[in-house]
XYZ file of C-alpha atoms in Angstrom:
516
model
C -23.628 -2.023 15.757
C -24.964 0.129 12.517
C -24.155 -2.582 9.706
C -25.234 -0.510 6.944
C -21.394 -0.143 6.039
C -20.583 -3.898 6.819
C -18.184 -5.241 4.562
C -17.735 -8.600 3.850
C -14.602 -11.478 2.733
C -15.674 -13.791 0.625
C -15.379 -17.054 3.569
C -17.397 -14.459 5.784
C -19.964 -14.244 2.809
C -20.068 -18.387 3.090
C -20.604 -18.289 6.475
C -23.594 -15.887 6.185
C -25.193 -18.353 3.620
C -24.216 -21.172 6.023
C -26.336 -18.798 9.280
C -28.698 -17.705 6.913
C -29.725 -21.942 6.272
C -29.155 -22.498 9.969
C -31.997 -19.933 10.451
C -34.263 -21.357 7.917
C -33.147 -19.966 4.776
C -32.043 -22.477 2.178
C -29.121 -21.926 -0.588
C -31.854 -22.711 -3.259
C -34.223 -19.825 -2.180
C -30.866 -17.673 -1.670
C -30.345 -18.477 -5.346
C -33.917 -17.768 -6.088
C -33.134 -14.423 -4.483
C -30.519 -13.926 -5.994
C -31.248 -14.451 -9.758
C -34.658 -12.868 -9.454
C -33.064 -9.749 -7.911
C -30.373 -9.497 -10.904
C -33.243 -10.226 -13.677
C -34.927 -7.374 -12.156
C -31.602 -5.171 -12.224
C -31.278 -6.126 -16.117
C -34.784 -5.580 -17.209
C -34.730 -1.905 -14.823
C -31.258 -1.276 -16.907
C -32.874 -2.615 -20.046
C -35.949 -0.089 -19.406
C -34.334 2.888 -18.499
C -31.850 2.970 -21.543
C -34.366 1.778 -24.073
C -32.497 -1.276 -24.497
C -33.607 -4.961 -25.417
C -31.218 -7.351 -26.269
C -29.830 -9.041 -23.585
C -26.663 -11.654 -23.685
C -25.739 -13.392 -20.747
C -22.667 -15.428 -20.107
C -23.085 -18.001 -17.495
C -20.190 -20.057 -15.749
C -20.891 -23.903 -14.702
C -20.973 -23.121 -11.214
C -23.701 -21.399 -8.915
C -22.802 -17.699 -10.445
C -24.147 -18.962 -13.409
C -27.289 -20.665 -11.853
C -27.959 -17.302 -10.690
C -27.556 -16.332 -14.332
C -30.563 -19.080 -15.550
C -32.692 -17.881 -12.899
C -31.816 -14.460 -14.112
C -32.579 -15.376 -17.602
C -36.045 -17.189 -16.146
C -37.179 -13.741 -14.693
C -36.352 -12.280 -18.238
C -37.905 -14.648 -20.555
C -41.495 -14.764 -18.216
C -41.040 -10.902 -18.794
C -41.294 -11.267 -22.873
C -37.546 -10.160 -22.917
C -35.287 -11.158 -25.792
C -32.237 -13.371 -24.210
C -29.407 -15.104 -25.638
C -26.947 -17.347 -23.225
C -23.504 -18.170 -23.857
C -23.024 -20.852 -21.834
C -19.253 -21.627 -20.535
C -19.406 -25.380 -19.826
C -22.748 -27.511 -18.502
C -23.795 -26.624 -15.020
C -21.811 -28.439 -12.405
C -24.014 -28.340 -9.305
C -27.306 -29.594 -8.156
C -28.942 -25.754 -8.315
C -27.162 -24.733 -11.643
C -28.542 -27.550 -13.299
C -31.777 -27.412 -11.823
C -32.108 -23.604 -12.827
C -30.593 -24.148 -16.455
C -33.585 -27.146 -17.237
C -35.724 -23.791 -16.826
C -34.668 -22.114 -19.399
C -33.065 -24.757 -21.944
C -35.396 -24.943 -24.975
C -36.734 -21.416 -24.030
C -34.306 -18.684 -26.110
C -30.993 -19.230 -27.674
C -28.224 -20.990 -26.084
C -24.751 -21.168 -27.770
C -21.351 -22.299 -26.337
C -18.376 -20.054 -25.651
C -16.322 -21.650 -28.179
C -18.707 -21.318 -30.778
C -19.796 -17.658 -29.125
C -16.279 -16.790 -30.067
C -16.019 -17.353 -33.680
C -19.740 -15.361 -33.710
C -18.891 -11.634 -33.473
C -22.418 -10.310 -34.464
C -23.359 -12.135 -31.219
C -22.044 -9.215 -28.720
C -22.069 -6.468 -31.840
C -26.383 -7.001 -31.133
C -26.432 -7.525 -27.704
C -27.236 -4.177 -26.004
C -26.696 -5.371 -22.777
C -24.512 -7.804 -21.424
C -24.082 -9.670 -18.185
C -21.136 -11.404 -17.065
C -22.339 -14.622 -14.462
C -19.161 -17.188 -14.949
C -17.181 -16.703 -11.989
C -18.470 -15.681 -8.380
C -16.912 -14.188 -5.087
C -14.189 -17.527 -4.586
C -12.411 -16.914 -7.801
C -9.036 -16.891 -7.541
C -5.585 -16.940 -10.163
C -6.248 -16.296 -13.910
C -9.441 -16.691 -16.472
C -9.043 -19.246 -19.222
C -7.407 -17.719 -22.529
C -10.650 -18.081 -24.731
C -12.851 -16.031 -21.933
C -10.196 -13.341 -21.309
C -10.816 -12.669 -25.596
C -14.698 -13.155 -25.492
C -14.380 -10.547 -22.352
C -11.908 -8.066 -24.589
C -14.823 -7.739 -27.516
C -17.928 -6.994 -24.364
C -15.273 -4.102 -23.442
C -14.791 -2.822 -26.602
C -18.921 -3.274 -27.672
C -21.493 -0.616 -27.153
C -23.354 -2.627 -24.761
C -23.849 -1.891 -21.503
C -21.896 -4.032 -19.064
C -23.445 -5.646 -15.421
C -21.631 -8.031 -13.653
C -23.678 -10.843 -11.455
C -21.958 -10.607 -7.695
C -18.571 -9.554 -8.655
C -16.366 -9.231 -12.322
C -15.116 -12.884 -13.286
C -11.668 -12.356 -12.959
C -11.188 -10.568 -9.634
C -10.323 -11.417 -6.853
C -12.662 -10.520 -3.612
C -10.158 -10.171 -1.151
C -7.241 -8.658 -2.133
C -8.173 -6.733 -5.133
C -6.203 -8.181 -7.782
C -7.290 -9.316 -11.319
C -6.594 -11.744 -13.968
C -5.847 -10.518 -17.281
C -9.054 -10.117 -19.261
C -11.304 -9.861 -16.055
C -14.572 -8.230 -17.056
C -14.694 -5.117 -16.794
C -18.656 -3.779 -15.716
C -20.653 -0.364 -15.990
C -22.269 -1.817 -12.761
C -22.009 -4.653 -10.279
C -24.901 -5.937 -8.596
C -23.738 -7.797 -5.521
C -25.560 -9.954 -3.049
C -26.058 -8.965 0.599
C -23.158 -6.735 1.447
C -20.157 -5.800 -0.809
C -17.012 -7.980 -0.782
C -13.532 -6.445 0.450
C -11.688 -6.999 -2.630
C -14.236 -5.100 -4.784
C -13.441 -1.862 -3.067
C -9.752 -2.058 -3.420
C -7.785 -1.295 -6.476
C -7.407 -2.584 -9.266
C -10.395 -4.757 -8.848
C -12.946 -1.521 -7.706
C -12.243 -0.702 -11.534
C -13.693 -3.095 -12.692
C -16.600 -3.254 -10.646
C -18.225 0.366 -11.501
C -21.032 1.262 -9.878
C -22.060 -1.401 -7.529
C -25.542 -1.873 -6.250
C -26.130 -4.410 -3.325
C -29.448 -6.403 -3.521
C -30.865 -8.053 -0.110
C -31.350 -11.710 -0.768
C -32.433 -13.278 2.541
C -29.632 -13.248 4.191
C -30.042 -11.715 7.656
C -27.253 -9.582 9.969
C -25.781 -12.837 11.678
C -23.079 -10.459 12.822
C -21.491 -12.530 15.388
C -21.293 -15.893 12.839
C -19.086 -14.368 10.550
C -15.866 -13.945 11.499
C -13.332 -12.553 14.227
C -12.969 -9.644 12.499
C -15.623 -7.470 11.178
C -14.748 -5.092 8.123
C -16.633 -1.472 8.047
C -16.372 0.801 4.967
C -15.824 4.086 6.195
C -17.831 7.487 4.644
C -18.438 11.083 6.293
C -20.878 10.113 8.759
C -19.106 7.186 10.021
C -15.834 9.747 10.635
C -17.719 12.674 12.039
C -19.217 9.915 14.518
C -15.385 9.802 15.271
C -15.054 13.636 16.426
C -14.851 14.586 20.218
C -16.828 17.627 21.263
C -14.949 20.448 21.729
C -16.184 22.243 24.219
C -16.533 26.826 23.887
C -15.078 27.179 27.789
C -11.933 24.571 27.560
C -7.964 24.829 27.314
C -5.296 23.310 25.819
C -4.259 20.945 28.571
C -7.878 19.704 27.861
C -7.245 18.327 24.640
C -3.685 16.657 24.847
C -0.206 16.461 24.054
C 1.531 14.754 21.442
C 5.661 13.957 21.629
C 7.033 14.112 18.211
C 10.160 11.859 17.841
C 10.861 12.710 14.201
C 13.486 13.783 11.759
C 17.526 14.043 11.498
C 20.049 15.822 9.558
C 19.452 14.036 6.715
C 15.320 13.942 6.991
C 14.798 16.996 8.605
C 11.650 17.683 6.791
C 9.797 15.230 8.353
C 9.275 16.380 11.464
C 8.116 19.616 10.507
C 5.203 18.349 8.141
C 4.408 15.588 10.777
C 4.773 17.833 13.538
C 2.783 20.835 11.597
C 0.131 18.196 10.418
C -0.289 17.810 14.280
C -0.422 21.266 15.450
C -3.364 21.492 12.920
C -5.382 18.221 14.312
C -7.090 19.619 17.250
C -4.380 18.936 19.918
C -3.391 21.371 22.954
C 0.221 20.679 22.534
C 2.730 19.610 20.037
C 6.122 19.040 21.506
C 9.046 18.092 19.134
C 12.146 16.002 19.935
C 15.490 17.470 18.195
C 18.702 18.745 18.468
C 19.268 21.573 19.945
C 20.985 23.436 16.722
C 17.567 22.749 15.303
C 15.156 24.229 17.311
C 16.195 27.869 16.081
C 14.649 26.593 12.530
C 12.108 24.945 13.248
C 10.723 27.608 16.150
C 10.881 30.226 13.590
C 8.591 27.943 11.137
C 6.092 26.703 14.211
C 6.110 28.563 16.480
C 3.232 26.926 18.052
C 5.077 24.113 18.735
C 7.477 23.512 21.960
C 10.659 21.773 22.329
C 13.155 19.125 23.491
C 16.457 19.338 22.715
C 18.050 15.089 22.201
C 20.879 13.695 21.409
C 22.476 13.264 18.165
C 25.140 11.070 17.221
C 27.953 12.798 14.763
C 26.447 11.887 11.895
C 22.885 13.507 12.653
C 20.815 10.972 13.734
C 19.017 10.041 17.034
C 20.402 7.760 19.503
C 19.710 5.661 22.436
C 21.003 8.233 24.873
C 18.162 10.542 23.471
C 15.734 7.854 25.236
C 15.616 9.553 28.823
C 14.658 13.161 27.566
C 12.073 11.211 25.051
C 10.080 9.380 27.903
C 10.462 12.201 30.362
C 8.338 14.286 27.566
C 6.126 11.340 26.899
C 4.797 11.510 31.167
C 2.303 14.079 29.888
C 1.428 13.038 26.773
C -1.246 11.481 25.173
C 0.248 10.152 22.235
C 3.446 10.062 20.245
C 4.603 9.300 17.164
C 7.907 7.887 16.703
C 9.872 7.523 13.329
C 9.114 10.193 10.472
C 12.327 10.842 9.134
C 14.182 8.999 11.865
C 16.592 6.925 10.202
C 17.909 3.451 10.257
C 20.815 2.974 11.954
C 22.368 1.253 15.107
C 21.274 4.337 17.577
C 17.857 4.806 15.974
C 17.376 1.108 16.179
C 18.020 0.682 19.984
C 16.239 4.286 20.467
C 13.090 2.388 18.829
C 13.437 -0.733 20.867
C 13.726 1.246 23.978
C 10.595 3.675 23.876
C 8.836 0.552 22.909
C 9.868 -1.176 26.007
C 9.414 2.015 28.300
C 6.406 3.961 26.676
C 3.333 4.634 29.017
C 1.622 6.704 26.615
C 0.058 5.456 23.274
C 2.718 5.760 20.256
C 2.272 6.073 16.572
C 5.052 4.260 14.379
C 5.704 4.990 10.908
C 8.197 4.870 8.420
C 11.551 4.301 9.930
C 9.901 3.794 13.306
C 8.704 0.492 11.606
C 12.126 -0.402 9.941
C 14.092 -0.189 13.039
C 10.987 -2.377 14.612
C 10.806 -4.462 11.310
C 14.439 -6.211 12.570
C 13.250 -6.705 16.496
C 9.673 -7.292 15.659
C 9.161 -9.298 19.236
C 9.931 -6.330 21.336
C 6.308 -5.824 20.764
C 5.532 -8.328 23.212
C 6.966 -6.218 25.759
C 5.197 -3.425 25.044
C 3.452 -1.538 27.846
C 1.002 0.720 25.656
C -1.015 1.234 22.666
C 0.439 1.136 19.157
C -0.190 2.263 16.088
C 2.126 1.016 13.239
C 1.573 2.595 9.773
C 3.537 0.635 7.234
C 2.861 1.027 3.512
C 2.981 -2.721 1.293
C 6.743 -2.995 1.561
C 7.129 -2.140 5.213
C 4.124 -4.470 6.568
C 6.126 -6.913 4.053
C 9.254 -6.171 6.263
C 6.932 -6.378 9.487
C 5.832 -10.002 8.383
C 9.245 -11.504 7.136
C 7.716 -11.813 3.949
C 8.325 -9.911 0.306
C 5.555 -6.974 -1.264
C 4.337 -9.055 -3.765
C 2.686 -11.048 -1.071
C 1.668 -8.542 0.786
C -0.300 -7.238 -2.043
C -2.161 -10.259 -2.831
C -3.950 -10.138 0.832
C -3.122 -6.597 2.472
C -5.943 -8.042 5.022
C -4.714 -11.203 5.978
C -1.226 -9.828 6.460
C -2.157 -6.847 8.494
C -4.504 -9.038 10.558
C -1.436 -11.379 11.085
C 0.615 -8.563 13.005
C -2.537 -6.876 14.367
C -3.578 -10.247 16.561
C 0.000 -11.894 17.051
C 1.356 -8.552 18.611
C -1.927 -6.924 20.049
C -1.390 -3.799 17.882
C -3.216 -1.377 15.214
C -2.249 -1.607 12.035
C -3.019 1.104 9.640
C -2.147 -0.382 6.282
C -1.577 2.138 3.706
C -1.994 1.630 -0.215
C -4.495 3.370 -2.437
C -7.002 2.127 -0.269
C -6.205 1.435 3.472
C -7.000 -0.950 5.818
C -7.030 -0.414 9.818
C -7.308 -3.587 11.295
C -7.592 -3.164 15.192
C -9.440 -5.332 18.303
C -12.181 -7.390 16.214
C -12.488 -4.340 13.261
C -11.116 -3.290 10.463
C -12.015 -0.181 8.304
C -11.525 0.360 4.967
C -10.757 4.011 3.614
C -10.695 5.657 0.230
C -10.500 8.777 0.150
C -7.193 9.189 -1.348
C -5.628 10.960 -4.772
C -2.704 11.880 -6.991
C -1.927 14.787 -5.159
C -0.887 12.211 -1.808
C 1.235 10.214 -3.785
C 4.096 12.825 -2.837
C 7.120 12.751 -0.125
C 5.424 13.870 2.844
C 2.308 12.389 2.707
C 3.260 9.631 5.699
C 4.364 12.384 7.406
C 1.667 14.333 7.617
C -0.628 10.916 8.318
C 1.142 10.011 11.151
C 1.341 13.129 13.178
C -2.439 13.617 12.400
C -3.191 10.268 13.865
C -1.174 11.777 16.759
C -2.745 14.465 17.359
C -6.147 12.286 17.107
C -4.747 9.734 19.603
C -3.653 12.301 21.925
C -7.494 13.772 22.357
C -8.300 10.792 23.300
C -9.626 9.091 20.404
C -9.644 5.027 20.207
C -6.526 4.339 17.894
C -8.530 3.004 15.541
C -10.808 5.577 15.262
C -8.132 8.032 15.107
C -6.461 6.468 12.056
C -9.719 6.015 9.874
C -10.464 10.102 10.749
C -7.192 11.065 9.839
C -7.184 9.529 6.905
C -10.585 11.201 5.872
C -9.390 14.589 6.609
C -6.335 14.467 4.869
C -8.027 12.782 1.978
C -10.539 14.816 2.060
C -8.861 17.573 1.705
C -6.436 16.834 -0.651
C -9.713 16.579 -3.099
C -11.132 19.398 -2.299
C -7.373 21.137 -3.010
C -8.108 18.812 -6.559
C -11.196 20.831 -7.356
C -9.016 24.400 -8.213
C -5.633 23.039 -8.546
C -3.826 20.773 -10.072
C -2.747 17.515 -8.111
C 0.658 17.933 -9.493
C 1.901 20.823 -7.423
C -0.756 20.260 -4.299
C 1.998 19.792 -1.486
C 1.582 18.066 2.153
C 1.629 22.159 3.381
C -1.008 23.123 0.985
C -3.253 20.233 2.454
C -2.249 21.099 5.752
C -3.618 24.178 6.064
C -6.658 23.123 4.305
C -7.258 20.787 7.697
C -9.395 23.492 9.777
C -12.092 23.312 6.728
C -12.426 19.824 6.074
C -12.926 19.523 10.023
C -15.537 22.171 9.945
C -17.280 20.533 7.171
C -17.606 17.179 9.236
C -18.599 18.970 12.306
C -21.434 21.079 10.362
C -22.545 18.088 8.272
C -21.183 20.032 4.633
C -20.148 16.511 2.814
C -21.463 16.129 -0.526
C-alpha cells in the first residue's frame, strides 16, 4: 500500500507512538523530533520573511513540551524568544524540556500575557503549542481572547501539530480556536484537520517525519486515505480502441416521480456521461415520450405508478427483470417516501443480484427498515448527506456532525455496506478504508447535485469499478469539474447540466495526466 496519502485519527496517531516505542523509538526522542523539527519550521519561517521576534504559547501538556524543545532549538540558534506559558508543565517530558529553557529568555504567564498587549503587537511570529491532537469541547475564556489579538496582529501565525481549539476528528472548533497561516503536523495529517471548519484554521499544513515508522497494520481497522488526481486516475479502467458497449456495462436507473421528475433525468444523464454502455431508466410509461426526447441515449422501462405518481411495489418485477443485465443500479433519486416506495425499496434490497447505489429517498425509505440490510444479497452503496446517515443511525444531525467517521463506520461494519458520506468534505468508508474527498464548491451546493453523484457512481460501479473506488472517482470528476466551470463563470448560475457536460474533459484530463 502507497501511504504517502495516509491519513490518520488522533487514537490511530497514539497507537503509532505506542508501535513506534515497541520498535525502539521512545516518546522522549519522538518529542525531541518533534520540537526540533518545529524550531526548524520557525527559524526557516523566521528567515524567509525577515522576521525575528518569536512568541510562543505553550500548554502544560506534551504540545507544549514540544514548544520548550522548540524554543531550545531557537535560543542555541541566537534567536530572540519570548514564552507565554499557560500553566506549569504537567508531565514528566514537559517539565523536563521546560528546565531547558527556564532562565534562558523571557517567560511570562497567560494571565499576565493578557493584560500586556505590546507583547503580541512585537512578536512577528507567533506559535500556538497549548493544546495537541486529543483536544476536545471548548478553550478556556482567557485563551479564546489572548487567541482573538494573535488573529488580529501582523504576525505570522504557525500552529505546533494542530490549532488549539479543534478538534482532530470531526472537524469542529471551539470558539476562539487559533486560527494559523500554517500547521506543522507530526507524521501524517489528522482527519479532522482536513474537514471543515477546522481545515480553516489549519492553513497550509506541512507534515514533518519524526521517527515514527509506517506500522500500517498497528493502527487501526480502518485505514483513512486522502484522495488527489493521481490516486483517482489510479481508479480509471482502460478503455480499450476495439470494444462495445456491452463491454462496459449497464446501469438500471430507479429514479424520479410526478412530483421529482427531475431527478432521474440529471441522475440518469450524469450516467450516460460516466463511461457506461447502457443507461436504462425505470418510469412510467406517459414519461418516456419526455424524457426520450431529452436522452435519447438512454433506453427504457415502463413501471408502475400508483395514482398519485409515485413508484410502487408492483413496479418490483419489471425493476429486477432489468437489473439481470446490469452492473449496477441506483435506486432512489427523486423516488419519494411513501408506503409503495417504501416496500419497492425493501424489496429490490431483498431481491437485487446486481450492485445498487442508494441515495436520497432510497435511504429514507431504508432509514425506517434499516435491518433489511442484513438480507441483502449484493453490494451497496448508500449516499446519505449528515441528516440522512443521522436517520440511518437512529440518531439526530448534530451528532452526526461531531464524528461523520465514527457514524459512517458504524453502518459501514454493522451492515457490510459502503457508505459515501457527503458534507463539504466526504468520507467513503468501505471494507478496512476510508477516503476522504475535497474537491467540492459553491456551485454543488444546488438541487441536483445528489443526483448527478449518484448516477455517476452508477455508471462507475457498473464498469466494474470496486464501489469504493467508484464513489471517491465520482466525486473527483464532478468536483472537479464544477471548479473548472468556477474558473469562467460564476458558481451562482453553474447548474448540475452545465457540469454534466463538462464530464468528458475532466475525464480526459485524468486519463492524459492534465491536473494542475
Amino acid at each position: 500500500m502507497d501511504l504517502k496519502n495516509l491519513v490518520l485519527t488522533p487514537p490511530q496517531m497514539r497507537t503509532a507512538e505506542l508501535a513506534a516505542s515497541a520498535h525502539g523509538v521512545s516518546v522522549s526522542k519522538l518529542m525531541d523530533n518533534a520540537g526540533e523539527a518545529l524550531g526548524r519550521r520557525i527559524l526557516y519561517a523566521a528567515q524567509q520573511m525577515m522576521k525575528k521576534n518569536i512568541l510562543l504559547i505553550c500548554g502544560s501538556g506534551n504540545n507544549g513540551g514540544d514548544g520548550y524543545v522548540a524554543a531550545d532549538f531557537l535560543l542555541a540558534s541566537a534567536a530572540s524568544v519570548t514564552i507565554v506559558t499557560c500553566g506549569l508543565p504537567k508531565t514528566d517530558l514537559a517539565k523536563a524540556a521546560f528546565a531547558k529553557v527556564t532562565g534562558r529568555c523571557e517567560m511570562i504567564t497567560l494571565e499576565d500575557a493578557v493584560e500586556k498587549p505590546e507583547l503580541i503587537d512585537h512578536a512577528e511570529i507567533i506559535v500556538d503549542c497549548v493544546f495537541g491532537i486529543g483536544f476536545r469541547g471548548e478553550l478556556p475564556h482567557e485563551l479564546q481572547r489572548f487567541f482573538m489579538r494573535c488573529t488580529l496582529s501582523s504576525a505570522y501565525l504557525i500552529a505546533c501539530d494542530c490549532p488549539s481549539g479543534i478538534n482532530c476528528l470531526s472537524g469542529r472548533i471551539s470558539p476562539g480556536a487559533f486560527e494559523a497561516h500554517e500547521t506543522l503536523t507530526f507524521h501524517k495529517p489528522k482527519l479532522g484537520m482536513l474537514m471543515s471548519p477546522a481545515k480553516e484554521h489549519c492553513g497550509r499544513i506541512e507534515v514533518a517525519d519524526i521517527g515514527i515508522g509506517d506500522y500500517i497494520d498497528e493502527y487501526a481497522k480502518v485505514t483513512i486515505m486522502r484522495t488527489d488526481a493521481e490516486l483517482a486516475a489510479s481508479f480509471l479502467p482502460y478503455r480499450l480502441e476495439d470494444s462495445h458497449k456491452g463491454i462496459y456495462g449497464r446501469v438500471v436507473m430507479v429514479c424520479g416521480s410526478f412530483t421529482y421528475p427531475g431527478a432521474a433525468l440529471i441522475a440518469s444523464e450524469a450516467a450516460l456521461r460516466s463511461g457506461v454502455g447502457i443507461v436504462n431508466l425505470c418510469t412510467h410509461i406517459k414519461a418516456v415520450g419526455g424524457a426520450a426526447e431529452r436522452m435519447p441515449e438512454c433506453t427504457y422501462t415502463p413501471v408502475d405508478f400508483d395514482e398519485k405518481g409515485f413508484m410502487t411495489e408492483k413496479a418490483a418485477d419489471a425493476i429486477l427483470k432489468s437489473m439481470e443485465r446490469a452492473g449496477a443500479a441506483v435506486i432512489g433519486c427523486g423516488l419519494g417516501k411513501t408506503e409503495g416506495t417504501e416496500k419497492l425499496v425493501c424489496e429490490l434490497v431483498r431481491r437485487a443480484k446486481c450492485p445498487l447505489i442508494i441515495d436520497a429517498d432510497g435511504i429514507n425509505c431504508l432509514s425506517a427498515h434499516i435491518d433489511v440490510l442484513k438480507e441483502k444479497q449484493t453490494e451497496i452503496i448508500l449516499t446519505p448527506h449528515p441528516a440522512e446517515l443521522a436517520r440511518l443511525c437512529g440518531t439526530d444531525t448534530a451528532s452526526v456532525t461531531q464524528d461523520m467517521f465514527g457514524h459512517a463506520c458504524e453502518i459501514a461494519e454493522q451492515y457490510s455496506v459502503t457508505v459515501h458520506a457527503k458534507n463539504t468534505q466526504t468520507l467513503t468508508v468501505g471494507y478496512n478504508t476510508c477516503y476522504i474527498t475535497d474537491f467540492g464548491c459553491s456551485a454543488l451546493a444546488k438541487g441536483g447535485s445528489g443526483d448527478m453523484l449518484a448516477g455517476l457512481i452508477g455508471g462507475l460501479m457498473a464498469q466494474g469499478i470496486a464501489s469504493d473506488r467508484a464513489c471517491v472517482l465520482a466525486d473527483y470528476i464532478m468536483g472537479t469539474s464544477a471548479r473548472a466551470l468556477c474558473k469562467e463563470l460564476s458558481p451562482r448560475g453553474v447548474l448540475s447540466g452545465d457540469i454534466i457536460k463538462r464530464f468528458p474533459r475532466t475525464f480526459y484530463e485524468l486519463e492524459h495526466g492534465l491536473w494542475s
